[in-house]
Amino acid sequence: MCAHDVMAEGNAEKDRQTGRKMEKSHDNAQHEADQNGDEAEPNFSDPEDYVDDVKDDELLGDILKLRPQKAIGSDSVIVVDNVPNVGQDRLPKLKNVIRRIFSKFGDIITEHYPEDNGTTKGFIFLEFSSPANAIEAAKQMNGYRLDKTHTFAVNLFSDIDKYTQIDDKWEPPNPQPYKDFGNLRYWLQEADCNDQYSVIFDGGEKTAIFLNTSSEASVVEERKQWTETYVRWSPQGTYLATFHHRGIALWGGPKFEQIKRFAHTGVQLIDFSPCERYLVTFSPVIDMRDDPQAIIIWDVRTGKKKRGFHCESAAHWPIFKWSHDGTYFAKQSPDMLSIYETPSFGLLEKKSMKISDIRDFAWSPADNVLAYWVPEVNESPARVTLVEIPSRKELRAKTLFNVADCKIHWQKQGDYLAVKVDRYTNKNKKVSLWNFELFRMREKQIPVDQVEVKETITAFAWEPVGSRFCCLHGEAPRISASFYKIHEKGKVELVKTLERKQANCIFWAPTGQFVVLAGLRSMNGTFEFVDTADMTIMNVTEHFMATDVEWDPTGRYVITGVSWWSHKVDNAYWVWSFQGRLLQKCNQDRFCQLLWRPRPSSLLTEKHLKDIKKNMKSYSKQFELKDRMSHSKASKELIEKRQQMLDEFNLFREKQQERYEEERQSRIDLRDGLDTDCMFSVEEEDEEVIEFFVGEEVIEVNEFEGE
C-alpha cells in the first residue's frame, strides 16, 4: 500500500469518526427538540463525557513510520584514517580527491581536516546527509588503496563509544576442539594405484563411490539422498561437493565425513579455484544491492564468506576464471576486464582493464598470463593479445582481418596457445575459411604460426603432454580427423588425416599418445581408439546412444555411459582399456552421472621421471609378476566361490532328503497304505549316457607320403 492510499484510508476513518460524532450530536439535539416541541438547531460539539479513544497510530500507522527518527548527529559522520599529510598548498587538491571518492555514497554536508602547524594530521571527518550514506561509505571504502603508501581505514564516528567501552583486561578466546577427518588424500596410497569414481544412479536417489579394480569394481561408500542434484570433485580430488537446497556440503577422508557446509539458498552452480582454497557458488536468488548474494566466494578451510558479487546472467559459467595457482581471478564485462587478487579479493591496483568490445579471455594453465581477443570495430582490425599479470605488460599481439569468431585453446602445460579463427572471404559475410594461429609461448618474442583448414572445424583438442593437436573438420558423413605436430624449428607438420570418421568429440588420454574419437548422442555412440605414436587404429567399437566419455587420471581406463538425464533407456556405463578392449558392463538402474576422482600433480621432478622411464625394464618384471599373482588370485577366488556355491547346494539337498524321509509315513497314510515311493527306486533307474561335441582337429596328409 503506497503512502497516498494510507492517507486516503486514514482520512476515510477520520470522516467515519466525525460522522459518528455528528450523528450523536444530532440525536441529542433532536431529543431536546422533541421535549421542547421546537425544531432543534444542529449541535456539532462533543458531549462533556465523550472520550476520543481512536489513536493516531491506528489511523496513520504506516505514515508515521516514515517520519524522521531521532538520531544523534554523529551517526552520519565517518572518520577516515591514513589520509596523506599535506600542507596548505596541496590541501585544495586533496579535498577535491576526497570529495570525488566519497561523494558517490551521498551528499557531504561538512568536512573537517584537523591540522597541526599548517599540516594535516592524517585523518579527516566527513558528515553525510543521512546515516545510511555514512554506513555504506564506511563499508565500501574501508581498505581502499589511494596510492602505494596510503590505504584508508574508515569507521563510523559513533563506533568510538563502542571501542572506548572495551574492557582493558584481555581474555584469550576458548580454543575450538580439533576434529580429525583422517588423511584427506588416503586414496593415493592404494597399493595397486587403483582410482576411485563417483556414480549417481536410481534417478538421483543414490550416490556411490567405487574403487576401480581389475576384476570388478568394489563399493567404497554408498548413501541414499546424498545430493539433491549432482556431485562434483574438487580439482585435486580432496573434496566431494554435494548440492542441497540450503547450500553446499564438502565431504572427504576415509569415511567421507562432512568437512564443511556453505549456506547459500538455492545454489545451482559451483566452481573451485585450482588450489582448492576457494569455492565459488551461484544461486538465482533475489539479489540485494547492499549485500550481493548471487555469487559468493568462500574460504574452503574456514568456511567463511570472502566476498559477494552481483550477477546479471549465468549463461556462461564459470563467470570468474582463475589463474593456475589461484592467486588471481578475472571477470569479463562489456568493455572491461576486472582482475581480482587473493586473499584481499580486491581489484588489482584498484582499477579494471578497459578493453573495448572484449569477447573472450582465458588464463594460461601454467603461468599468470592472460589471452583475450577483440573483434573488428569500424576500421580497426581484430586483435589477439597476451598480457602478463600483475604487471599488465603486453607480451604479444596479433592482428587479424575479416574475422567472424575466435576460440582460445591453451595447451595444458602452457607451452602453446591455439586461436581458432573463423574468417569471411566475401562481401556476403559468409564464413568459408578457417585457420589456427599457434603461439609458441616458450620461445623468444613468442612467434606465431598459421595453419589453414578448408572445411568447417567441428572440434579441437591439444594433447595434454606434448606438442600435438587434433581437429575434426568437414560435415557428416565426410568428417576427417587431422593430427598436427609442432616442431622446435618453427614447422607445423600434418602427421596424418583419418578420413570418413563418425565422430564429433575428441578425448585425449591425460598422459597423451592415446586418443578416443567419439560420436556421441546424435551419432549413436561410436568410438575409435587411436595410438598416435604410429597412427594405428587399435579398435573401432560402439556403445549405443552414449552421452559421456571419461578418462581415468592415469590414462589406463576409459568409461562410456548412457545417462538417464539424457535418455530414459539402456542406462549403463562400460569400462574399457586404453586399447579399446571392453572390461566391464555395469548396468546401474537409471544411471545418471559418473566422475573419476582427480589426482593432484605428481611430486616427481622431470629428472626422476626420466630415470624411471630409463629403468622401466627393471620395473616391468616386478609388474608382470604382480599381474600373474593377481590373475592367479582371481582364479583362486573364483574357484573358492564356486566351491562355496556347491557346498551350499549339497547342504540344501541333504536337508530336503531328510525332510522327504520324515514325511514318508504321511504320504503312505494319505494314499491308503500304498507305498508309491518304492515304485521309483534307484535300482530300477536306467543309466543314460550323453555325448556332446568337444572339438575337432584336422590333420593334413600328403598324398605322396606312401610312395
XYZ file of C-alpha atoms in Angstrom:
707
model
C 0.000 0.000 0.000
C 1.515 3.348 -1.004
C 1.572 6.478 1.152
C -1.290 8.029 -0.833
C -3.515 5.021 -0.145
C -2.596 5.119 3.546
C -3.515 8.791 3.788
C -6.782 8.182 1.953
C -7.650 5.308 4.302
C -6.780 7.476 7.310
C -8.913 10.369 6.080
C -11.822 7.992 5.467
C -11.521 6.698 9.035
C -11.498 10.252 10.367
C -14.606 11.007 8.332
C -16.313 7.978 9.833
C -15.363 9.150 13.346
C -16.632 12.637 12.601
C -19.819 11.158 11.184
C -20.423 9.210 14.368
C -19.880 12.379 16.426
C -22.255 14.386 14.231
C -24.880 11.634 14.361
C -24.652 11.503 18.146
C -24.923 15.290 18.435
C -27.883 15.287 16.063
C -29.648 12.632 18.135
C -29.145 14.708 21.326
C -30.431 17.831 19.627
C -33.460 16.003 18.227
C -34.235 14.619 21.667
C -34.205 18.108 23.178
C -36.360 19.386 20.350
C -38.911 16.672 20.885
C -39.119 17.594 24.545
C -39.491 21.335 23.887
C -41.705 20.881 20.866
C -39.418 23.116 18.766
C -37.280 22.409 15.715
C -33.737 21.957 17.072
C -30.652 23.571 15.563
C -27.782 21.161 14.751
C -25.141 20.929 17.500
C -21.718 19.560 16.483
C -19.975 19.815 19.833
C -18.938 16.702 21.780
C -20.788 15.901 24.947
C -18.987 16.532 28.218
C -18.481 12.827 28.960
C -17.278 11.908 25.424
C -13.806 10.335 25.231
C -11.988 10.050 21.842
C -10.388 6.568 22.026
C -9.105 6.462 18.419
C -5.313 6.903 18.349
C -3.211 8.328 15.557
C -1.232 5.074 15.291
C -4.406 3.229 14.287
C -5.274 5.730 11.584
C -1.845 6.633 10.162
C 0.447 3.891 11.392
C 2.260 3.319 8.074
C 2.753 7.035 7.509
C 4.089 7.647 10.998
C 6.746 5.005 10.433
C 8.154 7.186 7.671
C 8.541 10.265 9.831
C 12.108 11.352 10.660
C 13.555 9.474 13.589
C 15.501 10.973 16.408
C 19.189 10.346 15.761
C 22.457 11.511 17.160
C 24.331 13.746 14.752
C 27.420 11.567 14.976
C 25.609 8.689 13.193
C 26.139 10.478 9.878
C 29.838 11.143 10.468
C 32.714 8.926 9.385
C 36.385 9.062 10.344
C 38.903 8.401 7.566
C 42.427 7.470 8.702
C 45.665 7.143 6.691
C 44.975 10.265 4.660
C 48.134 11.915 3.226
C 49.717 14.649 5.363
C 49.826 17.783 3.205
C 50.423 21.473 3.664
C 48.196 24.404 2.792
C 49.432 24.485 -0.802
C 48.281 20.931 -1.545
C 45.192 20.879 0.688
C 42.695 22.033 -2.029
C 43.846 19.202 -4.327
C 43.476 16.635 -1.511
C 39.949 17.896 -0.760
C 38.935 17.533 -4.397
C 40.211 13.929 -4.442
C 38.383 13.071 -1.199
C 35.120 14.633 -2.433
C 35.321 12.748 -5.736
C 35.852 9.415 -3.946
C 33.222 9.764 -1.188
C 30.525 11.831 -2.906
C 29.239 8.755 -4.768
C 27.790 7.492 -1.468
C 25.723 10.624 -0.794
C 25.813 14.360 -0.205
C 28.664 15.525 2.030
C 27.364 18.273 4.334
C 30.514 19.160 6.253
C 34.143 18.103 6.181
C 36.913 18.754 8.691
C 40.659 18.352 8.180
C 42.499 18.656 11.532
C 45.834 20.486 11.232
C 48.997 20.806 13.225
C 51.321 23.696 12.385
C 49.738 24.102 8.949
C 49.903 20.374 8.033
C 47.043 17.896 8.108
C 47.225 15.199 10.782
C 46.429 12.230 8.548
C 42.754 11.778 9.445
C 39.568 13.633 8.484
C 35.876 13.829 9.426
C 33.109 13.701 6.832
C 29.396 14.239 7.586
C 26.783 12.861 5.176
C 23.158 13.852 4.778
C 21.915 10.573 6.311
C 23.289 7.760 8.491
C 22.629 5.219 5.694
C 25.088 7.023 3.438
C 27.715 7.049 6.158
C 27.288 3.318 6.836
C 27.635 2.491 3.132
C 30.742 4.672 2.781
C 32.396 3.055 5.806
C 31.579 -0.415 4.495
C 32.766 0.103 0.929
C 35.801 2.339 1.442
C 37.451 0.622 4.382
C 40.677 -0.759 2.933
C 40.574 1.453 -0.162
C 44.062 1.916 -1.573
C 44.608 5.562 -2.504
C 48.206 5.062 -3.618
C 51.187 2.838 -2.851
C 51.659 4.254 0.658
C 48.119 5.206 1.771
C 45.259 2.757 2.393
C 42.126 4.176 4.012
C 40.794 2.901 7.340
C 37.179 4.129 7.559
C 34.975 3.905 10.668
C 31.752 5.446 11.906
C 32.207 8.216 14.451
C 29.524 6.595 16.616
C 31.728 3.483 16.920
C 34.152 5.444 19.108
C 31.871 4.977 22.107
C 31.729 1.250 21.417
C 35.510 0.931 21.295
C 36.049 3.029 24.424
C 33.855 0.633 26.437
C 36.019 -2.398 25.680
C 37.433 -3.979 28.817
C 41.173 -3.390 29.217
C 41.617 -6.910 30.552
C 42.136 -9.258 27.634
C 40.773 -12.755 27.882
C 42.051 -15.348 25.437
C 39.335 -16.996 23.333
C 38.355 -20.534 24.111
C 40.223 -22.946 21.839
C 37.971 -24.806 19.450
C 38.229 -28.598 19.606
C 40.144 -30.083 16.702
C 38.221 -32.597 14.637
C 40.349 -35.128 12.834
C 38.889 -36.131 9.469
C 41.729 -38.535 8.758
C 44.057 -38.429 5.800
C 42.211 -36.440 3.136
C 44.433 -37.968 0.441
C 44.342 -41.546 1.636
C 43.181 -42.890 -1.754
C 46.588 -42.026 -3.252
C 48.173 -44.711 -1.048
C 46.191 -47.546 -2.656
C 48.680 -50.390 -3.209
C 47.723 -51.128 -6.821
C 47.196 -47.434 -7.723
C 43.510 -48.065 -8.459
C 41.406 -44.944 -8.790
C 38.002 -44.073 -7.374
C 34.971 -42.740 -9.185
C 31.552 -41.471 -8.134
C 28.286 -42.754 -9.600
C 24.796 -41.296 -9.270
C 22.046 -43.810 -10.083
C 18.464 -44.744 -9.293
C 17.354 -41.474 -10.883
C 19.486 -39.420 -8.500
C 18.278 -41.142 -5.331
C 21.569 -42.953 -4.626
C 25.229 -41.948 -4.844
C 28.132 -44.359 -4.519
C 31.925 -44.228 -4.575
C 33.603 -47.184 -6.309
C 37.188 -48.433 -6.371
C 38.145 -49.481 -9.902
C 39.858 -52.884 -9.695
C 40.942 -55.211 -12.483
C 38.240 -57.798 -11.836
C 35.189 -55.942 -10.560
C 34.698 -52.510 -9.015
C 34.154 -52.557 -5.256
C 31.929 -50.176 -3.309
C 33.792 -47.756 -1.031
C 30.748 -45.789 0.157
C 27.071 -45.714 -0.808
C 24.362 -43.423 0.552
C 20.781 -42.505 -0.224
C 19.822 -38.854 -0.806
C 23.470 -37.833 -0.596
C 22.826 -34.981 -3.031
C 19.731 -33.325 -4.452
C 21.064 -32.700 -7.971
C 24.603 -33.805 -8.834
C 28.082 -34.049 -7.310
C 31.464 -32.630 -8.207
C 35.052 -33.408 -7.186
C 37.496 -30.648 -6.303
C 40.341 -30.150 -8.859
C 42.836 -32.235 -6.864
C 40.303 -34.800 -5.630
C 40.461 -33.814 -1.952
C 36.748 -32.981 -1.548
C 33.440 -34.244 -2.866
C 30.838 -31.471 -3.177
C 27.128 -32.287 -2.874
C 24.232 -29.940 -3.675
C 21.356 -29.149 -1.329
C 18.611 -26.524 -1.273
C 20.263 -24.724 1.636
C 23.792 -24.820 0.230
C 26.866 -26.935 -0.485
C 28.457 -29.650 1.654
C 32.044 -30.891 1.302
C 32.973 -34.482 2.192
C 36.330 -36.194 2.498
C 38.561 -38.580 4.390
C 38.465 -42.401 4.526
C 34.849 -42.424 5.738
C 33.657 -39.432 3.693
C 32.731 -37.336 6.699
C 31.227 -33.889 6.286
C 34.041 -31.347 6.472
C 32.368 -28.004 5.737
C 28.966 -26.521 4.888
C 28.339 -23.351 2.910
C 24.895 -21.814 3.350
C 23.664 -20.451 0.010
C 19.940 -20.986 -0.559
C 19.010 -22.292 -3.988
C 22.604 -22.915 -5.089
C 22.808 -24.339 -8.629
C 26.408 -23.982 -9.845
C 29.835 -24.130 -8.193
C 33.458 -23.716 -9.173
C 36.699 -24.410 -7.289
C 39.923 -22.484 -7.530
C 42.765 -24.666 -8.901
C 44.465 -24.634 -5.490
C 41.218 -25.827 -3.780
C 41.478 -22.907 -1.363
C 38.322 -21.115 -2.558
C 34.825 -22.160 -3.627
C 32.530 -20.084 -5.857
C 28.763 -20.663 -5.613
C 25.909 -19.263 -7.704
C 22.236 -19.013 -6.774
C 19.476 -17.196 -8.696
C 18.079 -15.668 -5.504
C 16.804 -12.118 -5.277
C 19.997 -10.096 -5.108
C 20.369 -7.230 -2.672
C 22.037 -4.010 -3.649
C 23.953 -3.510 -0.419
C 24.844 -7.172 0.159
C 25.362 -9.148 -3.089
C 24.224 -12.757 -2.709
C 24.036 -14.121 -6.286
C 27.710 -15.155 -6.433
C 29.668 -15.853 -3.250
C 33.330 -16.784 -2.872
C 34.092 -18.883 0.215
C 37.254 -19.889 2.006
C 37.206 -23.696 1.929
C 39.330 -24.176 5.057
C 37.459 -21.779 7.349
C 34.035 -21.859 5.677
C 33.805 -18.060 5.814
C 32.399 -15.831 3.105
C 35.149 -13.795 1.464
C 33.117 -11.652 -0.921
C 29.803 -11.494 -2.768
C 29.124 -10.318 -6.298
C 26.110 -9.364 -8.359
C 25.259 -11.479 -11.403
C 23.417 -10.276 -14.465
C 23.462 -13.660 -16.202
C 24.989 -17.075 -15.518
C 24.604 -18.332 -19.096
C 28.398 -18.632 -19.412
C 29.643 -20.426 -16.306
C 32.091 -20.032 -14.683
C 31.764 -16.260 -14.558
C 35.106 -15.964 -12.775
C 38.148 -17.607 -14.351
C 41.073 -18.460 -12.067
C 44.786 -18.249 -12.694
C 46.713 -21.521 -12.482
C 47.746 -21.043 -8.820
C 44.589 -19.337 -7.542
C 46.379 -16.018 -6.969
C 44.091 -14.094 -9.332
C 40.615 -14.439 -10.783
C 39.051 -12.347 -13.531
C 35.599 -11.385 -14.726
C 34.609 -10.106 -18.141
C 32.065 -7.322 -18.607
C 31.242 -5.012 -21.533
C 34.376 -3.041 -22.474
C 36.133 -4.109 -19.286
C 38.172 -6.922 -17.751
C 38.214 -6.924 -13.939
C 41.096 -8.815 -12.292
C 40.936 -9.520 -8.563
C 43.707 -10.729 -6.277
C 43.623 -13.049 -3.309
C 43.435 -13.101 -0.347
C 42.226 -9.471 -0.285
C 39.620 -10.104 -3.041
C 40.016 -6.545 -4.196
C 40.603 -5.220 -7.682
C 44.187 -5.498 -8.830
C 45.677 -1.998 -8.469
C 42.135 -0.758 -7.639
C 41.137 -0.477 -11.287
C 39.884 -2.636 -14.115
C 41.422 -3.020 -17.548
C 39.419 -1.031 -20.109
C 39.239 -3.186 -23.262
C 36.693 -2.080 -25.838
C 34.393 -4.854 -27.131
C 36.267 -7.683 -25.417
C 34.664 -11.000 -26.412
C 36.528 -13.718 -24.532
C 39.635 -14.402 -22.433
C 41.455 -17.361 -20.874
C 44.285 -17.875 -18.358
C 47.374 -19.899 -19.131
C 47.284 -23.261 -17.271
C 50.916 -22.822 -16.169
C 51.678 -19.071 -15.906
C 49.998 -15.862 -14.830
C 49.412 -14.863 -18.452
C 46.088 -13.830 -19.907
C 44.949 -14.129 -23.538
C 41.962 -12.151 -24.852
C 40.582 -11.123 -28.228
C 38.527 -8.211 -29.548
C 36.594 -8.151 -32.854
C 36.871 -5.722 -35.742
C 35.301 -2.349 -34.964
C 34.942 0.256 -37.711
C 38.375 0.433 -39.355
C 40.254 -1.320 -36.540
C 41.185 -4.986 -37.143
C 40.531 -7.828 -34.742
C 43.259 -8.466 -32.218
C 44.541 -11.303 -30.000
C 46.633 -10.073 -27.069
C 48.763 -11.777 -24.421
C 49.114 -9.893 -21.120
C 51.337 -10.698 -18.143
C 49.751 -10.307 -14.700
C 50.183 -8.424 -12.364
C 52.379 -6.023 -14.351
C 49.768 -5.862 -17.183
C 52.634 -5.885 -19.644
C 51.643 -6.764 -23.196
C 53.734 -9.775 -24.225
C 52.439 -10.320 -27.742
C 49.659 -9.113 -30.008
C 48.380 -10.479 -33.301
C 46.109 -8.507 -35.645
C 43.508 -10.414 -37.675
C 41.283 -9.383 -40.585
C 37.846 -10.488 -41.812
C 37.189 -12.243 -38.504
C 33.784 -13.732 -37.693
C 34.681 -15.505 -34.449
C 37.631 -16.746 -32.367
C 38.104 -19.554 -29.851
C 41.033 -19.650 -27.409
C 42.613 -23.049 -26.621
C 45.569 -23.342 -24.198
C 47.757 -26.420 -24.138
C 47.656 -27.996 -20.653
C 51.339 -27.269 -19.903
C 51.066 -23.693 -21.158
C 53.702 -24.221 -23.876
C 51.370 -23.363 -26.746
C 48.266 -21.330 -27.431
C 45.932 -22.047 -30.349
C 43.385 -19.491 -31.512
C 40.811 -20.902 -33.929
C 39.755 -18.129 -36.306
C 36.608 -18.191 -38.462
C 37.016 -15.787 -41.375
C 34.867 -14.131 -44.025
C 36.064 -14.421 -47.618
C 33.348 -12.499 -49.453
C 31.103 -9.493 -49.097
C 28.120 -11.622 -48.090
C 29.703 -12.152 -44.686
C 29.652 -15.942 -45.036
C 32.255 -17.948 -43.134
C 34.208 -20.080 -45.583
C 37.777 -20.074 -44.248
C 39.163 -21.447 -41.016
C 42.673 -21.348 -39.600
C 44.678 -21.715 -36.395
C 47.042 -19.073 -35.001
C 49.624 -21.022 -32.982
C 51.631 -19.086 -30.345
C 54.926 -20.613 -29.117
C 54.941 -19.377 -25.528
C 58.413 -20.658 -24.535
C 60.334 -19.095 -27.414
C 61.771 -15.614 -27.644
C 59.276 -12.914 -28.713
C 56.552 -15.603 -28.915
C 56.482 -16.424 -32.653
C 53.134 -17.266 -34.290
C 52.486 -19.983 -36.900
C 49.390 -20.357 -39.032
C 47.573 -23.493 -40.195
C 44.713 -23.217 -42.681
C 41.804 -25.644 -42.930
C 39.428 -25.506 -45.885
C 36.494 -27.193 -44.137
C 34.318 -26.422 -41.151
C 36.119 -27.219 -37.883
C 33.772 -29.023 -35.502
C 36.161 -29.988 -32.663
C 39.686 -29.241 -31.442
C 41.858 -30.654 -28.643
C 45.507 -30.369 -27.580
C 47.486 -33.397 -26.487
C 47.850 -32.813 -22.707
C 51.546 -33.749 -22.729
C 53.371 -32.901 -25.937
C 53.137 -30.639 -28.964
C 50.431 -32.384 -30.983
C 46.820 -31.459 -31.529
C 43.830 -32.929 -33.327
C 40.889 -31.303 -35.069
C 37.728 -32.666 -36.659
C 36.680 -30.951 -39.871
C 34.090 -31.451 -42.576
C 30.435 -32.398 -42.458
C 28.805 -35.801 -41.975
C 29.319 -38.314 -43.424
C 32.701 -36.954 -44.610
C 34.241 -35.948 -41.313
C 38.030 -36.170 -41.101
C 40.387 -36.165 -38.122
C 43.713 -34.412 -38.754
C 46.684 -34.694 -36.402
C 49.390 -31.995 -36.363
C 52.752 -31.735 -34.624
C 54.697 -28.560 -33.807
C 58.456 -28.945 -34.211
C 61.070 -26.910 -32.388
C 62.426 -25.377 -35.605
C 59.225 -23.493 -36.308
C 57.487 -26.023 -38.521
C 53.946 -27.328 -38.117
C 53.658 -30.786 -39.643
C 50.474 -32.561 -40.666
C 51.112 -36.048 -39.284
C 48.084 -37.826 -40.706
C 44.455 -37.351 -41.681
C 41.933 -40.083 -40.898
C 39.032 -39.747 -43.307
C 35.335 -40.622 -43.147
C 35.023 -40.808 -39.371
C 31.783 -40.822 -37.444
C 32.902 -38.530 -34.614
C 32.026 -35.188 -33.071
C 34.271 -35.190 -29.965
C 37.970 -35.711 -29.213
C 39.177 -37.190 -25.914
C 42.945 -37.380 -25.280
C 44.327 -39.590 -22.544
C 45.687 -37.497 -19.615
C 49.173 -38.881 -20.320
C 48.978 -38.239 -24.062
C 49.651 -40.570 -27.037
C 46.239 -42.282 -26.965
C 43.046 -40.604 -28.140
C 39.395 -41.578 -28.491
C 37.385 -40.208 -31.435
C 33.790 -40.360 -30.227
C 30.455 -39.890 -31.936
C 28.159 -39.048 -29.035
C 24.402 -38.553 -28.833
C 23.224 -37.915 -32.403
C 25.958 -40.220 -33.769
C 24.716 -43.168 -31.673
C 27.879 -43.751 -29.630
C 30.665 -44.872 -31.971
C 34.277 -44.955 -30.732
C 37.701 -45.287 -32.322
C 40.766 -45.848 -30.149
C 43.862 -44.398 -31.848
C 47.542 -44.737 -30.917
C 49.177 -41.552 -32.218
C 52.704 -42.967 -31.802
C 52.341 -44.791 -35.119
C 48.808 -43.591 -36.037
C 47.238 -47.036 -35.781
C 43.579 -47.618 -35.002
C 43.554 -50.089 -32.121
C 39.814 -50.720 -32.071
C 36.515 -49.493 -33.539
C 33.538 -50.182 -31.272
C 30.152 -48.876 -30.192
C 28.170 -48.053 -27.065
C 24.712 -47.287 -28.391
C 23.399 -43.800 -27.520
C 26.404 -42.996 -25.300
C 26.349 -39.487 -23.845
C 29.553 -39.321 -21.782
C 33.225 -40.287 -22.046
C 35.620 -40.097 -19.080
C 39.346 -40.989 -18.964
C 40.729 -42.020 -15.611
C 43.574 -39.807 -14.236
C 46.277 -42.339 -15.146
C 45.174 -42.882 -18.752
C 44.678 -46.645 -18.278
C 40.887 -46.827 -18.481
C 38.045 -45.140 -20.345
C 34.419 -45.135 -19.230
C 31.494 -44.553 -21.595
C 27.985 -44.050 -20.289
C 24.352 -43.517 -21.249
C 22.923 -41.040 -18.747
C 19.313 -41.231 -17.551
C 19.292 -37.443 -17.621
C 19.587 -37.604 -21.441
C 17.979 -40.957 -22.331
C 15.484 -42.987 -20.337
C 16.520 -46.416 -21.666
C 19.691 -48.529 -21.787
C 21.222 -46.608 -18.879
C 24.618 -48.090 -18.013
C 28.339 -47.394 -18.041
C 31.050 -49.548 -19.598
C 34.708 -49.719 -18.642
C 37.307 -50.031 -21.442
C 41.063 -50.372 -21.507
C 43.081 -47.640 -23.233
C 43.351 -50.018 -26.226
C 39.574 -50.237 -26.602
C 39.052 -53.665 -25.002
C 35.764 -53.939 -23.094
C 36.429 -54.893 -19.452
C 33.146 -54.412 -17.588
C 29.484 -53.678 -18.255
C 27.829 -52.019 -15.270
C 24.051 -51.780 -15.686
C 23.028 -49.424 -12.893
C 19.318 -48.706 -12.571
C 18.660 -45.226 -14.027
C 22.348 -44.390 -14.149
C 22.847 -40.582 -14.184
C 26.443 -39.422 -13.733
C 29.984 -40.788 -13.396
C 33.072 -38.775 -12.461
C 36.615 -40.038 -11.868
C 38.290 -38.742 -8.735
C 41.111 -36.403 -9.871
C 44.697 -36.786 -8.742
C 46.998 -33.914 -7.697
C 50.039 -33.213 -9.813
C 52.987 -35.537 -9.292
C 55.716 -34.582 -6.821
C 58.381 -36.189 -9.020
C 60.699 -33.896 -10.933
C 61.497 -34.205 -14.630
C 64.794 -35.886 -13.720
C 63.051 -38.522 -11.620
C 60.571 -39.242 -14.397
C 63.378 -39.673 -16.930
C 65.180 -42.081 -14.596
C 62.012 -44.149 -14.179
C 61.469 -44.352 -17.942
C 65.113 -45.274 -18.436
C 64.885 -48.173 -15.946
C 61.392 -49.261 -16.980
C 62.546 -52.787 -17.903
C 63.610 -53.499 -14.346
C 60.253 -52.276 -13.047
C 58.259 -54.135 -15.694
C 59.424 -57.518 -14.348
C 58.016 -56.686 -10.949
C 54.745 -55.552 -12.510
C 54.431 -58.702 -14.633
C 54.982 -60.906 -11.577
C 52.375 -58.936 -9.654
C 49.928 -59.227 -12.558
C 50.349 -63.008 -12.692
C 49.806 -63.221 -8.949
C 46.682 -61.092 -9.225
C 45.323 -63.324 -12.021
C 46.041 -66.476 -10.030
C 44.448 -64.845 -7.019
C 41.408 -64.030 -9.104
C 41.250 -67.648 -10.321
C 41.607 -68.911 -6.776
C 38.821 -66.605 -5.604
C 36.602 -67.840 -8.442
C 37.258 -71.497 -7.559
C 36.545 -70.820 -3.899
C 33.348 -69.036 -4.782
C 32.157 -71.921 -6.946
C 33.088 -74.457 -4.232
C 31.102 -72.437 -1.707
C 28.083 -72.463 -4.010
C 28.394 -76.251 -4.449
C 28.635 -76.785 -0.689
C 25.528 -74.658 -0.143
C 23.645 -76.682 -2.745
C 24.700 -80.015 -1.221
C 23.610 -78.825 2.214
C 20.241 -77.780 0.839
C 19.884 -81.128 -0.935
C 20.631 -83.081 2.252
C 18.026 -81.113 4.199
C 15.406 -81.810 1.557
C 16.245 -85.529 1.555
C 15.841 -85.665 5.349
C 12.501 -83.908 5.079
C 11.492 -86.351 2.349
C 12.222 -89.326 4.585
C 10.442 -87.751 7.583
C 7.256 -87.266 5.550
C 7.339 -90.804 4.069
C 4.770 -92.275 6.503
C 2.466 -89.288 5.976
C 2.434 -89.933 2.252
C 1.639 -93.637 2.766
C -1.299 -92.760 5.066
C -2.673 -90.283 2.557
C -2.526 -92.947 -0.178
C -4.464 -95.577 1.830
C -1.381 -97.604 2.756
C 0.077 -97.677 -0.743
C 3.821 -97.047 -0.761
C 4.387 -95.399 -4.106
C 7.978 -94.409 -3.310
C 9.205 -97.967 -3.902
C 7.861 -97.832 -7.446
C 10.607 -95.353 -8.266
C 13.544 -96.956 -6.520
C 17.062 -96.168 -7.567
C 17.694 -99.776 -8.649
C 15.066 -99.504 -11.381
C 16.506 -96.277 -12.804
C 18.077 -96.567 -16.228
C 21.515 -95.206 -16.863
C 21.670 -92.679 -19.688
C 24.862 -91.721 -21.452
C 25.054 -88.241 -23.022
C 27.664 -87.446 -25.622
C 28.480 -83.925 -26.878
C 30.972 -82.461 -29.318
C 34.142 -81.091 -27.729
C 36.397 -80.158 -30.606
C 37.785 -81.141 -33.970
C 41.362 -81.430 -35.135
C 42.175 -81.552 -38.850
C 45.468 -83.181 -39.937
C 46.624 -82.701 -43.487
C 48.056 -85.867 -45.111
C 50.444 -85.667 -48.035
C 49.101 -87.799 -50.913
C 52.661 -88.783 -51.863
C 53.553 -89.810 -48.330
C 53.066 -93.523 -49.022
C 55.131 -93.540 -52.213
